[in-house]
Amino acid sequence: MPLHRTLIVSLAAACALLAGGAHAQYVGPTTGPAAPGSVAAILKNPVDDQAVVLRGHLLRKVGNEKYTFSDGTAEIRVDIDDKVFMNRKIDARTRVEIRGEVEKDFMESPEIDVDVLTVVQ
């Protein structure tokens, strides 16, 4: 087999392996610490990059894509990209569910980087 043909076959096989593994996602049970169920729990023990799901209200805008969120137990700053709002009108009376990750940088108070914002009826 000529060298260029061997190289092409090898590259094709490598691409097929990489493409197949790129879409793998584990969906079975997991063990480990439970996700915090409240803002108060997050503030008590913030864990960087920990996934959270919380329900409450966006109380006010405090900066560019920064808001104060409360679930009734405490308040925390959240970072919500404008595209996450999807042109919905949300005010302090609108009950929402936020899904995201805790961001805990050294010497800064924790915040939540929100990936999904859902209006709750």
mmCIF file of C-alpha atoms in Angstrom:
data_model
loop_
_atom_site.group_PDB
_atom_site.id
_atom_site.type_symbol
_atom_site.label_atom_id
_atom_site.label_comp_id
_atom_site.label_asym_id
_atom_site.label_seq_id
_atom_site.Cartn_x
_atom_site.Cartn_y
_atom_site.Cartn_z
ATOM 1 C CA MET A 1 0.000 0.000 0.000
ATOM 2 C CA PRO A 2 1.528 3.375 -0.948
ATOM 3 C CA LEU A 3 2.522 5.678 1.909
ATOM 4 C CA HIS A 4 -0.071 8.385 1.139
ATOM 5 C CA ARG A 5 -2.889 5.824 1.058
ATOM 6 C CA THR A 6 -1.748 4.360 4.410
ATOM 7 C CA LEU A 7 -1.682 7.871 5.877
ATOM 8 C CA ILE A 8 -5.203 8.633 4.620
ATOM 9 C CA VAL A 9 -6.591 5.370 6.030
ATOM 10 C CA SER A 10 -4.885 6.012 9.377
ATOM 11 C CA LEU A 11 -6.230 9.559 9.579
ATOM 12 C CA ALA A 12 -9.735 8.386 8.698
ATOM 13 C CA ALA A 13 -9.614 5.741 11.435
ATOM 14 C CA ALA A 14 -8.354 8.284 13.995
ATOM 15 C CA CYS A 15 -11.128 10.740 13.071
ATOM 16 C CA ALA A 16 -13.759 8.025 13.428
ATOM 17 C CA LEU A 17 -12.482 7.132 16.899
ATOM 18 C CA LEU A 18 -12.404 10.755 18.012
ATOM 19 C CA ALA A 19 -15.839 11.540 16.614
ATOM 20 C CA GLY A 20 -17.408 8.534 18.309
ATOM 21 C CA GLY A 21 -16.008 9.463 21.734
ATOM 22 C CA ALA A 22 -16.810 13.150 21.450
ATOM 23 C CA HIS A 23 -20.537 12.587 21.876
ATOM 24 C CA ALA A 24 -20.365 10.152 24.776
ATOM 25 C CA GLN A 25 -22.183 11.237 27.907
ATOM 26 C CA TYR A 26 -22.667 9.305 31.134
ATOM 27 C CA VAL A 27 -26.311 9.357 32.212
ATOM 28 C CA GLY A 28 -26.343 6.758 34.997
ATOM 29 C CA PRO A 29 -26.410 7.296 38.748
ATOM 30 C CA THR A 30 -23.656 9.200 40.474
ATOM 31 C CA THR A 31 -22.414 9.362 44.020
ATOM 32 C CA GLY A 32 -20.795 12.183 45.852
ATOM 33 C CA PRO A 33 -21.870 15.283 47.673
ATOM 34 C CA ALA A 34 -25.417 16.397 46.981
ATOM 35 C CA ALA A 35 -25.930 19.698 45.219
ATOM 36 C CA PRO A 36 -26.796 22.479 47.637
ATOM 37 C CA GLY A 37 -30.520 23.109 47.820
ATOM 38 C CA SER A 38 -30.440 26.770 48.803
ATOM 39 C CA VAL A 39 -28.490 29.995 48.463
ATOM 40 C CA ALA A 40 -27.742 29.861 52.197
ATOM 41 C CA ALA A 41 -26.141 26.419 51.768
ATOM 42 C CA ILE A 42 -24.007 27.675 48.871
ATOM 43 C CA LEU A 43 -22.800 30.675 50.863
ATOM 44 C CA LYS A 44 -22.021 28.474 53.872
ATOM 45 C CA ASN A 45 -19.817 26.118 51.835
ATOM 46 C CA PRO A 46 -19.131 27.399 48.291
ATOM 47 C CA VAL A 47 -17.583 24.762 46.017
ATOM 48 C CA ASP A 48 -16.150 26.085 42.752
ATOM 49 C CA ASP A 49 -17.801 24.631 39.622
ATOM 50 C CA GLN A 50 -20.502 22.817 41.633
ATOM 51 C CA ALA A 51 -23.728 22.445 39.649
ATOM 52 C CA VAL A 52 -26.790 24.067 41.210
ATOM 53 C CA VAL A 53 -30.515 24.352 40.490
ATOM 54 C CA LEU A 54 -32.386 27.005 42.458
ATOM 55 C CA ARG A 55 -35.807 28.655 42.392
ATOM 56 C CA GLY A 56 -36.461 32.207 43.424
ATOM 57 C CA HIS A 57 -36.398 35.771 42.108
ATOM 58 C CA LEU A 58 -33.987 38.129 40.400
ATOM 59 C CA LEU A 59 -34.252 41.091 42.754
ATOM 60 C CA ARG A 60 -32.210 43.712 40.890
ATOM 61 C CA LYS A 61 -29.574 44.305 38.239
ATOM 62 C CA VAL A 62 -26.243 45.217 39.841
ATOM 63 C CA GLY A 63 -23.927 45.395 36.811
ATOM 64 C CA ASN A 64 -23.361 44.264 33.253
ATOM 65 C CA GLU A 65 -25.071 40.838 33.133
ATOM 66 C CA LYS A 66 -24.932 40.711 36.970
ATOM 67 C CA TYR A 67 -28.032 40.379 39.147
ATOM 68 C CA THR A 68 -28.956 39.708 42.762
ATOM 69 C CA PHE A 69 -30.891 36.442 43.154
ATOM 70 C CA SER A 70 -32.784 35.252 46.237
ATOM 71 C CA ASP A 71 -34.497 31.984 47.004
ATOM 72 C CA GLY A 72 -35.830 33.293 50.326
ATOM 73 C CA THR A 73 -32.918 31.897 52.380
ATOM 74 C CA ALA A 74 -30.259 34.438 51.318
ATOM 75 C CA GLU A 75 -29.086 36.552 48.391
ATOM 76 C CA ILE A 76 -26.277 35.824 45.926
ATOM 77 C CA ARG A 77 -24.904 37.534 42.838
ATOM 78 C CA VAL A 78 -25.590 35.718 39.575
ATOM 79 C CA ASP A 79 -24.023 36.186 36.143
ATOM 80 C CA ILE A 80 -26.565 35.758 33.336
ATOM 81 C CA ASP A 81 -25.593 36.350 29.705
ATOM 82 C CA ASP A 82 -28.148 38.425 27.812
ATOM 83 C CA LYS A 83 -28.732 35.510 25.401
ATOM 84 C CA VAL A 84 -29.936 33.329 28.319
ATOM 85 C CA PHE A 85 -32.909 35.676 28.799
ATOM 86 C CA MET A 86 -34.067 34.875 25.235
ATOM 87 C CA ASN A 87 -35.914 38.230 24.998
ATOM 88 C CA ARG A 88 -38.210 37.357 27.918
ATOM 89 C CA LYS A 89 -39.324 40.170 30.232
ATOM 90 C CA ILE A 90 -38.457 39.227 33.819
ATOM 91 C CA ASP A 91 -38.852 41.427 36.877
ATOM 92 C CA ALA A 92 -38.515 40.979 40.657
ATOM 93 C CA ARG A 93 -41.997 39.397 40.882
ATOM 94 C CA THR A 94 -41.244 36.712 38.273
ATOM 95 C CA ARG A 95 -40.421 33.331 39.852
ATOM 96 C CA VAL A 96 -37.553 31.678 38.000
ATOM 97 C CA GLU A 97 -35.447 28.553 38.105
ATOM 98 C CA ILE A 98 -31.731 28.989 37.477
ATOM 99 C CA ARG A 99 -29.303 26.237 36.495
ATOM 100 C CA GLY A 100 -25.605 26.868 36.548
ATOM 101 C CA GLU A 101 -22.357 26.542 38.449
ATOM 102 C CA VAL A 102 -20.937 28.125 41.562
ATOM 103 C CA GLU A 103 -17.994 30.400 40.809
ATOM 104 C CA LYS A 104 -15.705 30.863 43.797
ATOM 105 C CA ASP A 105 -12.640 32.940 43.033
ATOM 106 C CA PHE A 106 -9.972 33.559 45.654
ATOM 107 C CA MET A 107 -10.827 36.486 47.941
ATOM 108 C CA GLU A 108 -14.189 37.124 46.247
ATOM 109 C CA SER A 109 -17.701 36.277 47.342
ATOM 110 C CA PRO A 110 -19.226 33.331 45.466
ATOM 111 C CA GLU A 111 -21.588 33.849 42.563
ATOM 112 C CA ILE A 112 -23.523 31.611 40.217
ATOM 113 C CA ASP A 113 -22.783 31.495 36.491
ATOM 114 C CA VAL A 114 -26.245 30.796 35.058
ATOM 115 C CA ASP A 115 -26.555 28.600 31.951
ATOM 116 C CA VAL A 116 -30.350 28.157 31.893
ATOM 117 C CA LEU A 117 -33.105 30.472 33.117
ATOM 118 C CA THR A 118 -36.683 29.158 33.208
ATOM 119 C CA VAL A 119 -39.822 31.051 34.224
ATOM 120 C CA VAL A 120 -41.721 29.002 36.838
ATOM 121 C CA GLN A 121 -45.515 29.264 37.002
#
